[in-house]
């Protein structure tokens, strides 16, 4: 994730400005931002100071493993770090206490879920049905697998769609005025990604996967101050024929069926699958990506995370942006504080995105930035 700040004395331009990730890598002298690597750095969190070619601009690169934090925990960490930085003299004298203390004890998760009965999520049933058993023996513990796994190459084909506040509300009214912006946007993108894939590959995919990560803090007794990873994924396997042929309102309800019924028992079952059935996850990871065989959209909404509160003493972010991702089909939704709209960062191949931008509904509601 990128943050760009202005000093308190600076005047914002009235024009909306976007951070172009591709241009950044082409002109900054930074070939690739450092990533947390278990096998190379033996670290699940890496912080580096970056200096740029022909520029006095200085930045902090903060990379962490999803095992350590989820998005909420990671951004909370940045806010706490920034709060300490703004009160450094008191921190040095051991006279400063954070305004909201994080909870880092992972037993909090264990104690919460030890009394919850697992309920197998529909997507696990789906993968057990469509995937053949793994022939090779898989370890029971995920930690050694992560420690031995090489870095995953990032996908540099990233794109940005911007939705103004007016267009976003018009989209919601047109699709289903009784539902939230996030779920109607998910329906818009799910249908049009399938259509773009059909144009790109000449046929419909076998399955359309819509994935929405959720915060289990709000669905369990986990304290909201818990700073670890408490996020899991609600996965909706959908029929491409239904996605293409049914109206948006029906698609909203199909997605909502998988997302709204997520309960603590589903999360407990997901934890047990991670701990005891790595073979299924290994196979599913190859299926859950955008390809000729499956259309894939994993949309993480970061609109309401406290990203815009991060202030190291140089002002709060005026522009936020996403770095490249590791899988085709990843999407991140960020609030755009300049005009009240949203920015949707998409990791899709250039050819698929080109077809996406030709579609009527995308042209009606979104502005293509790059």
mmCIF file of C-alpha atoms in Angstrom:
data_model
loop_
_atom_site.group_PDB
_atom_site.id
_atom_site.type_symbol
_atom_site.label_atom_id
_atom_site.label_comp_id
_atom_site.label_asym_id
_atom_site.label_seq_id
_atom_site.Cartn_x
_atom_site.Cartn_y
_atom_site.Cartn_z
ATOM 1 C CA UNK A 1 0.000 0.000 0.000
ATOM 2 C CA UNK A 2 1.195 3.524 -0.784
ATOM 3 C CA UNK A 3 0.499 6.684 1.203
ATOM 4 C CA UNK A 4 1.354 10.157 -0.027
ATOM 5 C CA UNK A 5 1.117 13.026 2.434
ATOM 6 C CA UNK A 6 1.235 16.792 2.275
ATOM 7 C CA UNK A 7 2.462 19.055 5.025
ATOM 8 C CA UNK A 8 -0.160 20.858 7.064
ATOM 9 C CA UNK A 9 0.693 24.103 5.258
ATOM 10 C CA UNK A 10 0.291 22.673 1.769
ATOM 11 C CA UNK A 11 -2.772 23.454 -0.304
ATOM 12 C CA UNK A 12 -4.578 20.544 -1.977
ATOM 13 C CA UNK A 13 -5.347 20.900 -5.653
ATOM 14 C CA UNK A 14 -9.012 20.953 -6.596
ATOM 15 C CA UNK A 15 -8.295 18.273 -9.224
ATOM 16 C CA UNK A 16 -8.408 14.597 -8.263
ATOM 17 C CA UNK A 17 -4.894 13.100 -8.324
ATOM 18 C CA UNK A 18 -4.109 9.379 -8.544
ATOM 19 C CA UNK A 19 -0.999 7.382 -7.692
ATOM 20 C CA UNK A 20 0.056 5.444 -10.790
ATOM 21 C CA UNK A 21 1.834 2.335 -9.497
ATOM 22 C CA UNK A 22 3.186 1.379 -12.909
ATOM 23 C CA UNK A 23 4.631 4.841 -13.465
ATOM 24 C CA UNK A 24 6.147 4.762 -9.981
ATOM 25 C CA UNK A 25 8.163 1.653 -10.792
ATOM 26 C CA UNK A 26 9.170 2.996 -14.189
ATOM 27 C CA UNK A 27 10.521 6.336 -12.915
ATOM 28 C CA UNK A 28 11.461 6.057 -9.233
ATOM 29 C CA UNK A 29 14.503 3.803 -9.519
ATOM 30 C CA UNK A 30 12.809 1.231 -7.290
ATOM 31 C CA UNK A 31 12.644 -2.046 -9.177
ATOM 32 C CA UNK A 32 10.422 -3.778 -6.662
ATOM 33 C CA UNK A 33 9.408 -2.967 -3.117
ATOM 34 C CA UNK A 34 10.813 -5.391 -0.545
ATOM 35 C CA UNK A 35 8.509 -8.117 0.704
ATOM 36 C CA UNK A 36 8.484 -10.032 3.950
ATOM 37 C CA UNK A 37 10.155 -13.367 3.224
ATOM 38 C CA UNK A 38 10.356 -16.314 5.582
ATOM 39 C CA UNK A 39 13.117 -18.194 3.793
ATOM 40 C CA UNK A 40 15.287 -15.182 2.886
ATOM 41 C CA UNK A 41 14.867 -12.631 5.672
ATOM 42 C CA UNK A 42 13.552 -15.055 8.318
ATOM 43 C CA UNK A 43 11.079 -12.335 9.158
ATOM 44 C CA UNK A 44 7.342 -11.970 8.935
ATOM 45 C CA UNK A 45 7.611 -8.168 8.991
ATOM 46 C CA UNK A 46 10.187 -6.070 7.111
ATOM 47 C CA UNK A 47 10.608 -2.287 7.312
ATOM 48 C CA UNK A 48 13.048 -0.515 5.001
ATOM 49 C CA UNK A 49 13.905 3.106 4.239
ATOM 50 C CA UNK A 50 13.665 3.922 0.524
ATOM 51 C CA UNK A 51 15.463 6.701 -1.315
ATOM 52 C CA UNK A 52 14.665 7.475 -4.924
ATOM 53 C CA UNK A 53 16.671 8.254 -8.011
ATOM 54 C CA UNK A 54 16.942 11.991 -8.788
ATOM 55 C CA UNK A 55 14.593 12.869 -5.937
ATOM 56 C CA UNK A 56 14.789 13.968 -2.330
ATOM 57 C CA UNK A 57 11.633 11.955 -1.668
ATOM 58 C CA UNK A 58 12.057 9.430 1.166
ATOM 59 C CA UNK A 59 9.653 6.620 2.031
ATOM 60 C CA UNK A 60 9.179 3.767 4.463
ATOM 61 C CA UNK A 61 8.441 0.355 3.001
ATOM 62 C CA UNK A 62 6.416 -1.708 5.447
ATOM 63 C CA UNK A 63 5.786 -5.323 4.467
ATOM 64 C CA UNK A 64 4.161 -7.934 6.672
ATOM 65 C CA UNK A 65 2.936 -11.488 6.367
ATOM 66 C CA UNK A 66 -0.766 -12.177 6.446
ATOM 67 C CA UNK A 67 -0.002 -14.750 9.131
ATOM 68 C CA UNK A 68 1.106 -11.919 11.413
ATOM 69 C CA UNK A 69 -1.601 -9.344 10.635
ATOM 70 C CA UNK A 70 -4.721 -8.952 8.603
ATOM 71 C CA UNK A 71 -5.386 -5.573 6.968
ATOM 72 C CA UNK A 72 -7.063 -4.220 10.090
ATOM 73 C CA UNK A 73 -4.224 -5.353 12.362
ATOM 74 C CA UNK A 74 -1.561 -4.062 9.978
ATOM 75 C CA UNK A 75 -3.123 -0.614 9.638
ATOM 76 C CA UNK A 76 -3.640 -0.468 13.410
ATOM 77 C CA UNK A 77 0.063 -1.224 13.810
ATOM 78 C CA UNK A 78 0.918 1.668 11.463
ATOM 79 C CA UNK A 79 -1.378 4.008 13.394
ATOM 80 C CA UNK A 80 0.228 3.004 16.710
ATOM 81 C CA UNK A 81 3.717 3.402 15.238
ATOM 82 C CA UNK A 82 2.764 6.844 13.907
ATOM 83 C CA UNK A 83 1.267 7.815 17.276
ATOM 84 C CA UNK A 84 4.512 6.894 19.026
ATOM 85 C CA UNK A 85 6.462 8.902 16.433
ATOM 86 C CA UNK A 86 4.363 12.023 17.034
ATOM 87 C CA UNK A 87 5.028 11.710 20.784
ATOM 88 C CA UNK A 88 8.638 10.598 20.589
ATOM 89 C CA UNK A 89 10.023 12.625 23.508
ATOM 90 C CA UNK A 90 7.475 11.103 25.889
ATOM 91 C CA UNK A 91 8.113 7.656 24.428
ATOM 92 C CA UNK A 92 11.866 7.983 25.054
ATOM 93 C CA UNK A 93 11.138 8.919 28.657
ATOM 94 C CA UNK A 94 8.720 5.991 29.002
ATOM 95 C CA UNK A 95 5.974 8.502 29.746
ATOM 96 C CA UNK A 96 3.639 7.744 26.838
ATOM 97 C CA UNK A 97 0.796 5.242 26.650
ATOM 98 C CA UNK A 98 -1.096 4.511 23.434
ATOM 99 C CA UNK A 99 -4.603 5.944 23.342
ATOM 100 C CA UNK A 100 -5.956 2.482 22.454
ATOM 101 C CA UNK A 101 -3.858 -0.484 23.532
ATOM 102 C CA UNK A 102 -3.664 -3.344 20.994
ATOM 103 C CA UNK A 103 -4.261 -6.938 22.027
ATOM 104 C CA UNK A 104 -1.545 -9.162 20.586
ATOM 105 C CA UNK A 105 -2.083 -12.332 22.624
ATOM 106 C CA UNK A 106 -3.108 -15.020 20.137
ATOM 107 C CA UNK A 107 -4.749 -17.026 22.877
ATOM 108 C CA UNK A 108 -7.632 -14.576 22.436
ATOM 109 C CA UNK A 109 -8.480 -16.335 19.151
ATOM 110 C CA UNK A 110 -7.983 -19.782 20.619
ATOM 111 C CA UNK A 111 -10.233 -19.110 23.607
ATOM 112 C CA UNK A 112 -12.918 -17.642 21.378
ATOM 113 C CA UNK A 113 -13.082 -20.594 19.000
ATOM 114 C CA UNK A 114 -12.507 -23.473 21.423
ATOM 115 C CA UNK A 115 -16.178 -23.252 22.455
ATOM 116 C CA UNK A 116 -17.531 -22.926 18.896
ATOM 117 C CA UNK A 117 -18.628 -25.969 16.903
ATOM 118 C CA UNK A 118 -17.330 -26.045 13.320
ATOM 119 C CA UNK A 119 -19.847 -25.757 10.478
ATOM 120 C CA UNK A 120 -18.449 -26.692 7.082
ATOM 121 C CA UNK A 121 -18.740 -23.665 4.749
ATOM 122 C CA UNK A 122 -20.441 -24.190 1.371
ATOM 123 C CA UNK A 123 -17.216 -23.382 -0.504
ATOM 124 C CA UNK A 124 -15.358 -26.225 1.272
ATOM 125 C CA UNK A 125 -18.126 -28.610 0.200
ATOM 126 C CA UNK A 126 -17.783 -27.204 -3.321
ATOM 127 C CA UNK A 127 -14.041 -27.837 -3.517
ATOM 128 C CA UNK A 128 -14.352 -31.333 -2.040
ATOM 129 C CA UNK A 129 -16.830 -32.066 -4.810
ATOM 130 C CA UNK A 130 -14.918 -30.620 -7.777
ATOM 131 C CA UNK A 131 -11.311 -31.350 -6.756
ATOM 132 C CA UNK A 132 -9.655 -34.759 -6.715
ATOM 133 C CA UNK A 133 -7.824 -35.831 -3.526
ATOM 134 C CA UNK A 134 -4.140 -34.875 -3.420
ATOM 135 C CA UNK A 135 -1.967 -37.942 -3.981
ATOM 136 C CA UNK A 136 1.100 -36.596 -2.181
ATOM 137 C CA UNK A 137 1.346 -36.449 1.583
ATOM 138 C CA UNK A 138 0.853 -32.980 2.996
ATOM 139 C CA UNK A 139 2.245 -31.725 6.327
ATOM 140 C CA UNK A 140 -0.165 -31.126 9.188
ATOM 141 C CA UNK A 141 1.343 -27.778 10.200
ATOM 142 C CA UNK A 142 1.224 -24.783 7.881
ATOM 143 C CA UNK A 143 4.200 -22.993 9.503
ATOM 144 C CA UNK A 144 6.971 -25.199 7.973
ATOM 145 C CA UNK A 145 5.298 -24.859 4.577
ATOM 146 C CA UNK A 146 5.415 -21.074 4.821
ATOM 147 C CA UNK A 147 9.000 -21.134 6.018
ATOM 148 C CA UNK A 148 10.067 -23.259 3.051
ATOM 149 C CA UNK A 149 7.968 -21.537 0.384
ATOM 150 C CA UNK A 150 9.831 -19.323 -2.106
ATOM 151 C CA UNK A 151 8.710 -15.802 -2.852
ATOM 152 C CA UNK A 152 5.676 -15.658 -5.123
ATOM 153 C CA UNK A 153 6.225 -13.534 -8.214
ATOM 154 C CA UNK A 154 4.026 -10.474 -8.294
ATOM 155 C CA UNK A 155 1.758 -9.625 -11.226
ATOM 156 C CA UNK A 156 2.735 -6.271 -12.669
ATOM 157 C CA UNK A 157 -0.408 -5.874 -14.767
ATOM 158 C CA UNK A 158 -2.319 -3.629 -12.400
ATOM 159 C CA UNK A 159 -5.134 -1.242 -13.283
ATOM 160 C CA UNK A 160 -7.264 1.398 -11.604
ATOM 161 C CA UNK A 161 -10.957 2.199 -11.945
ATOM 162 C CA UNK A 162 -12.335 5.279 -10.199
ATOM 163 C CA UNK A 163 -15.990 5.628 -9.224
ATOM 164 C CA UNK A 164 -17.176 9.109 -8.280
ATOM 165 C CA UNK A 165 -19.574 9.373 -5.340
ATOM 166 C CA UNK A 166 -22.447 10.259 -7.698
ATOM 167 C CA UNK A 167 -21.748 7.335 -10.038
ATOM 168 C CA UNK A 168 -21.397 4.978 -7.096
ATOM 169 C CA UNK A 169 -24.790 5.960 -5.727
ATOM 170 C CA UNK A 170 -26.371 5.805 -9.188
ATOM 171 C CA UNK A 171 -24.969 2.290 -9.604
ATOM 172 C CA UNK A 172 -26.485 1.243 -6.268
ATOM 173 C CA UNK A 173 -29.864 2.721 -7.195
ATOM 174 C CA UNK A 174 -29.826 0.996 -10.594
ATOM 175 C CA UNK A 175 -28.750 -2.424 -9.296
ATOM 176 C CA UNK A 176 -30.513 -2.694 -5.928
ATOM 177 C CA UNK A 177 -31.270 0.409 -3.900
ATOM 178 C CA UNK A 178 -32.006 -1.708 -0.813
ATOM 179 C CA UNK A 179 -28.478 -3.104 -0.627
ATOM 180 C CA UNK A 180 -25.076 -1.647 0.267
ATOM 181 C CA UNK A 181 -22.643 -0.043 -2.132
ATOM 182 C CA UNK A 182 -20.072 -2.785 -1.530
ATOM 183 C CA UNK A 183 -22.364 -5.678 -2.436
ATOM 184 C CA UNK A 184 -23.802 -3.943 -5.518
ATOM 185 C CA UNK A 185 -20.290 -3.056 -6.701
ATOM 186 C CA UNK A 186 -19.292 -6.695 -6.155
ATOM 187 C CA UNK A 187 -22.201 -7.760 -8.385
ATOM 188 C CA UNK A 188 -21.277 -5.208 -11.068
ATOM 189 C CA UNK A 189 -17.669 -6.380 -11.184
ATOM 190 C CA UNK A 190 -18.477 -10.109 -10.965
ATOM 191 C CA UNK A 191 -20.761 -10.006 -14.010
ATOM 192 C CA UNK A 192 -18.410 -7.857 -16.065
ATOM 193 C CA UNK A 193 -15.292 -9.870 -15.219
ATOM 194 C CA UNK A 194 -17.071 -12.989 -16.542
ATOM 195 C CA UNK A 195 -18.045 -11.083 -19.703
ATOM 196 C CA UNK A 196 -14.477 -9.791 -20.112
ATOM 197 C CA UNK A 197 -13.124 -13.323 -19.721
ATOM 198 C CA UNK A 198 -15.594 -14.571 -22.322
ATOM 199 C CA UNK A 199 -14.343 -11.941 -24.764
ATOM 200 C CA UNK A 200 -10.687 -12.628 -23.924
ATOM 201 C CA UNK A 201 -10.759 -16.425 -24.129
ATOM 202 C CA UNK A 202 -13.652 -16.970 -26.536
ATOM 203 C CA UNK A 203 -15.821 -18.948 -24.087
ATOM 204 C CA UNK A 204 -17.415 -18.803 -20.675
ATOM 205 C CA UNK A 205 -15.349 -20.079 -17.751
ATOM 206 C CA UNK A 206 -16.496 -23.226 -15.950
ATOM 207 C CA UNK A 207 -17.007 -21.399 -12.645
ATOM 208 C CA UNK A 208 -17.176 -17.827 -11.423
ATOM 209 C CA UNK A 209 -15.662 -17.243 -7.982
ATOM 210 C CA UNK A 210 -16.583 -14.122 -6.019
ATOM 211 C CA UNK A 211 -14.552 -13.764 -2.813
ATOM 212 C CA UNK A 212 -15.151 -11.207 -0.069
ATOM 213 C CA UNK A 213 -12.842 -11.262 2.966
ATOM 214 C CA UNK A 214 -14.609 -10.586 6.251
ATOM 215 C CA UNK A 215 -13.506 -9.537 9.719
ATOM 216 C CA UNK A 216 -14.375 -12.230 12.256
ATOM 217 C CA UNK A 217 -14.012 -9.670 15.070
ATOM 218 C CA UNK A 218 -17.506 -8.428 14.231
ATOM 219 C CA UNK A 219 -18.971 -11.950 14.010
ATOM 220 C CA UNK A 220 -17.370 -13.499 17.107
ATOM 221 C CA UNK A 221 -16.365 -12.446 20.610
ATOM 222 C CA UNK A 222 -12.868 -11.425 19.476
ATOM 223 C CA UNK A 223 -12.100 -7.914 20.831
ATOM 224 C CA UNK A 224 -11.937 -5.245 18.130
ATOM 225 C CA UNK A 225 -8.485 -4.266 19.461
ATOM 226 C CA UNK A 226 -7.092 -7.718 18.544
ATOM 227 C CA UNK A 227 -4.064 -6.961 16.386
ATOM 228 C CA UNK A 228 -3.415 -10.338 14.750
ATOM 229 C CA UNK A 229 -5.048 -11.986 11.767
ATOM 230 C CA UNK A 230 -8.761 -12.433 12.351
ATOM 231 C CA UNK A 231 -9.915 -12.174 8.733
ATOM 232 C CA UNK A 232 -11.230 -15.016 6.618
ATOM 233 C CA UNK A 233 -12.789 -15.340 3.180
ATOM 234 C CA UNK A 234 -16.400 -15.887 2.177
ATOM 235 C CA UNK A 235 -16.254 -17.594 -1.229
ATOM 236 C CA UNK A 236 -19.219 -17.709 -3.589
ATOM 237 C CA UNK A 237 -18.889 -20.323 -6.387
ATOM 238 C CA UNK A 238 -21.362 -19.159 -9.012
ATOM 239 C CA UNK A 239 -22.612 -20.488 -12.325
ATOM 240 C CA UNK A 240 -21.214 -18.292 -15.136
ATOM 241 C CA UNK A 241 -24.471 -18.759 -17.043
ATOM 242 C CA UNK A 242 -26.413 -17.379 -14.076
ATOM 243 C CA UNK A 243 -23.945 -14.519 -13.629
ATOM 244 C CA UNK A 244 -24.258 -13.481 -17.291
ATOM 245 C CA UNK A 245 -27.968 -14.048 -17.880
ATOM 246 C CA UNK A 246 -29.654 -13.089 -14.605
ATOM 247 C CA UNK A 247 -30.242 -9.413 -13.683
ATOM 248 C CA UNK A 248 -27.888 -7.705 -11.266
ATOM 249 C CA UNK A 249 -30.433 -7.867 -8.456
ATOM 250 C CA UNK A 250 -30.475 -11.672 -8.582
ATOM 251 C CA UNK A 251 -26.671 -11.707 -8.620
ATOM 252 C CA UNK A 252 -26.583 -9.474 -5.541
ATOM 253 C CA UNK A 253 -28.760 -11.971 -3.683
ATOM 254 C CA UNK A 254 -26.641 -14.929 -4.842
ATOM 255 C CA UNK A 255 -23.470 -13.284 -3.550
ATOM 256 C CA UNK A 256 -25.192 -12.140 -0.382
ATOM 257 C CA UNK A 257 -26.376 -15.714 0.261
ATOM 258 C CA UNK A 258 -22.761 -16.817 0.658
ATOM 259 C CA UNK A 259 -21.524 -13.742 2.512
ATOM 260 C CA UNK A 260 -24.314 -12.909 4.949
ATOM 261 C CA UNK A 261 -24.616 -16.467 6.267
ATOM 262 C CA UNK A 262 -21.005 -16.576 7.376
ATOM 263 C CA UNK A 263 -21.070 -17.496 11.047
ATOM 264 C CA UNK A 264 -18.461 -18.304 13.736
ATOM 265 C CA UNK A 265 -18.861 -22.010 12.966
ATOM 266 C CA UNK A 266 -17.735 -21.376 9.360
ATOM 267 C CA UNK A 267 -14.671 -19.557 10.624
ATOM 268 C CA UNK A 268 -13.847 -22.415 13.020
ATOM 269 C CA UNK A 269 -14.131 -24.885 10.137
ATOM 270 C CA UNK A 270 -11.851 -22.688 7.999
ATOM 271 C CA UNK A 271 -9.255 -22.674 10.789
ATOM 272 C CA UNK A 272 -9.424 -26.479 11.060
ATOM 273 C CA UNK A 273 -9.063 -26.791 7.278
ATOM 274 C CA UNK A 274 -5.933 -24.632 7.368
ATOM 275 C CA UNK A 275 -4.521 -26.719 10.210
ATOM 276 C CA UNK A 276 -5.496 -30.188 8.994
ATOM 277 C CA UNK A 277 -6.272 -30.193 5.272
ATOM 278 C CA UNK A 278 -3.517 -28.336 3.477
ATOM 279 C CA UNK A 279 -3.995 -30.532 0.434
ATOM 280 C CA UNK A 280 -7.423 -29.039 -0.217
ATOM 281 C CA UNK A 281 -6.101 -25.496 0.216
ATOM 282 C CA UNK A 282 -3.147 -26.278 -2.052
ATOM 283 C CA UNK A 283 -5.476 -27.378 -4.856
ATOM 284 C CA UNK A 284 -7.978 -24.576 -4.283
ATOM 285 C CA UNK A 285 -5.220 -21.969 -4.523
ATOM 286 C CA UNK A 286 -4.654 -22.963 -8.157
ATOM 287 C CA UNK A 287 -8.380 -22.748 -8.886
ATOM 288 C CA UNK A 288 -8.935 -19.390 -7.202
ATOM 289 C CA UNK A 289 -7.359 -17.178 -9.835
ATOM 290 C CA UNK A 290 -8.574 -15.603 -13.039
ATOM 291 C CA UNK A 291 -7.971 -17.922 -15.994
ATOM 292 C CA UNK A 292 -9.743 -19.445 -19.019
ATOM 293 C CA UNK A 293 -11.195 -22.046 -16.630
ATOM 294 C CA UNK A 294 -12.470 -19.791 -13.883
ATOM 295 C CA UNK A 295 -13.366 -16.158 -13.518
ATOM 296 C CA UNK A 296 -12.105 -14.813 -10.198
ATOM 297 C CA UNK A 297 -12.706 -11.640 -8.232
ATOM 298 C CA UNK A 298 -11.406 -11.312 -4.669
ATOM 299 C CA UNK A 299 -12.506 -7.852 -3.569
ATOM 300 C CA UNK A 300 -11.133 -6.540 -0.298
ATOM 301 C CA UNK A 301 -12.868 -3.382 0.849
ATOM 302 C CA UNK A 302 -10.555 -1.061 2.753
ATOM 303 C CA UNK A 303 -12.922 1.914 2.590
ATOM 304 C CA UNK A 304 -13.579 2.035 6.309
ATOM 305 C CA UNK A 305 -10.209 0.942 7.651
ATOM 306 C CA UNK A 306 -8.341 3.779 9.459
ATOM 307 C CA UNK A 307 -5.867 4.238 6.604
ATOM 308 C CA UNK A 308 -6.397 7.991 6.419
ATOM 309 C CA UNK A 309 -5.580 8.416 10.116
ATOM 310 C CA UNK A 310 -1.945 7.348 9.711
ATOM 311 C CA UNK A 311 0.160 10.418 10.523
ATOM 312 C CA UNK A 312 3.879 10.251 11.307
ATOM 313 C CA UNK A 313 3.911 13.994 11.900
ATOM 314 C CA UNK A 314 3.935 15.032 8.245
ATOM 315 C CA UNK A 315 0.191 15.088 7.740
ATOM 316 C CA UNK A 316 -2.406 12.448 6.990
ATOM 317 C CA UNK A 317 -2.475 10.727 3.583
ATOM 318 C CA UNK A 318 -3.905 12.747 0.727
ATOM 319 C CA UNK A 319 -3.497 9.871 -1.745
ATOM 320 C CA UNK A 320 -3.579 6.131 -1.075
ATOM 321 C CA UNK A 321 -2.795 3.376 -3.557
ATOM 322 C CA UNK A 322 -2.075 -0.348 -3.767
ATOM 323 C CA UNK A 323 1.093 -2.179 -4.725
ATOM 324 C CA UNK A 324 1.081 -5.059 -7.193
ATOM 325 C CA UNK A 325 -0.496 -8.323 -6.082
ATOM 326 C CA UNK A 326 0.553 -11.953 -6.487
ATOM 327 C CA UNK A 327 -2.535 -13.347 -8.196
ATOM 328 C CA UNK A 328 -4.714 -12.368 -11.149
ATOM 329 C CA UNK A 329 -8.165 -11.470 -9.876
ATOM 330 C CA UNK A 330 -7.175 -9.597 -6.712
ATOM 331 C CA UNK A 331 -8.976 -6.287 -6.171
ATOM 332 C CA UNK A 332 -8.711 -3.671 -3.424
ATOM 333 C CA UNK A 333 -11.278 -0.955 -2.813
ATOM 334 C CA UNK A 334 -9.977 2.267 -1.260
ATOM 335 C CA UNK A 335 -11.823 5.414 -0.278
ATOM 336 C CA UNK A 336 -10.811 8.458 -2.297
ATOM 337 C CA UNK A 337 -10.891 11.367 0.153
ATOM 338 C CA UNK A 338 -10.406 13.931 -2.605
ATOM 339 C CA UNK A 339 -13.869 13.592 -4.138
ATOM 340 C CA UNK A 340 -15.692 11.137 -1.872
ATOM 341 C CA UNK A 341 -15.582 8.353 -4.454
ATOM 342 C CA UNK A 342 -13.695 5.058 -4.427
ATOM 343 C CA UNK A 343 -10.648 3.671 -6.210
ATOM 344 C CA UNK A 344 -10.709 0.034 -7.288
ATOM 345 C CA UNK A 345 -7.248 -1.437 -7.879
ATOM 346 C CA UNK A 346 -7.462 -4.503 -10.112
ATOM 347 C CA UNK A 347 -4.814 -7.095 -10.880
ATOM 348 C CA UNK A 348 -5.847 -8.504 -14.258
ATOM 349 C CA UNK A 349 -3.961 -9.096 -17.472
ATOM 350 C CA UNK A 350 -3.813 -6.134 -19.811
ATOM 351 C CA UNK A 351 -5.852 -7.991 -22.428
ATOM 352 C CA UNK A 352 -8.637 -8.869 -19.968
ATOM 353 C CA UNK A 353 -8.758 -5.340 -18.572
ATOM 354 C CA UNK A 354 -8.928 -3.927 -22.114
ATOM 355 C CA UNK A 355 -12.042 -6.025 -22.762
ATOM 356 C CA UNK A 356 -13.485 -5.041 -19.378
ATOM 357 C CA UNK A 357 -13.233 -1.342 -20.200
ATOM 358 C CA UNK A 358 -15.208 -1.830 -23.413
ATOM 359 C CA UNK A 359 -18.262 -3.106 -21.553
ATOM 360 C CA UNK A 360 -21.257 -0.768 -21.363
ATOM 361 C CA UNK A 361 -21.838 -0.879 -17.607
ATOM 362 C CA UNK A 362 -18.182 -0.300 -16.752
ATOM 363 C CA UNK A 363 -18.110 2.725 -19.059
ATOM 364 C CA UNK A 364 -21.327 4.009 -17.507
ATOM 365 C CA UNK A 365 -20.217 3.957 -13.872
ATOM 366 C CA UNK A 366 -16.394 3.964 -13.815
ATOM 367 C CA UNK A 367 -13.541 6.128 -15.069
ATOM 368 C CA UNK A 368 -10.508 4.226 -16.306
ATOM 369 C CA UNK A 369 -7.378 5.816 -14.800
ATOM 370 C CA UNK A 370 -4.745 3.385 -16.112
#
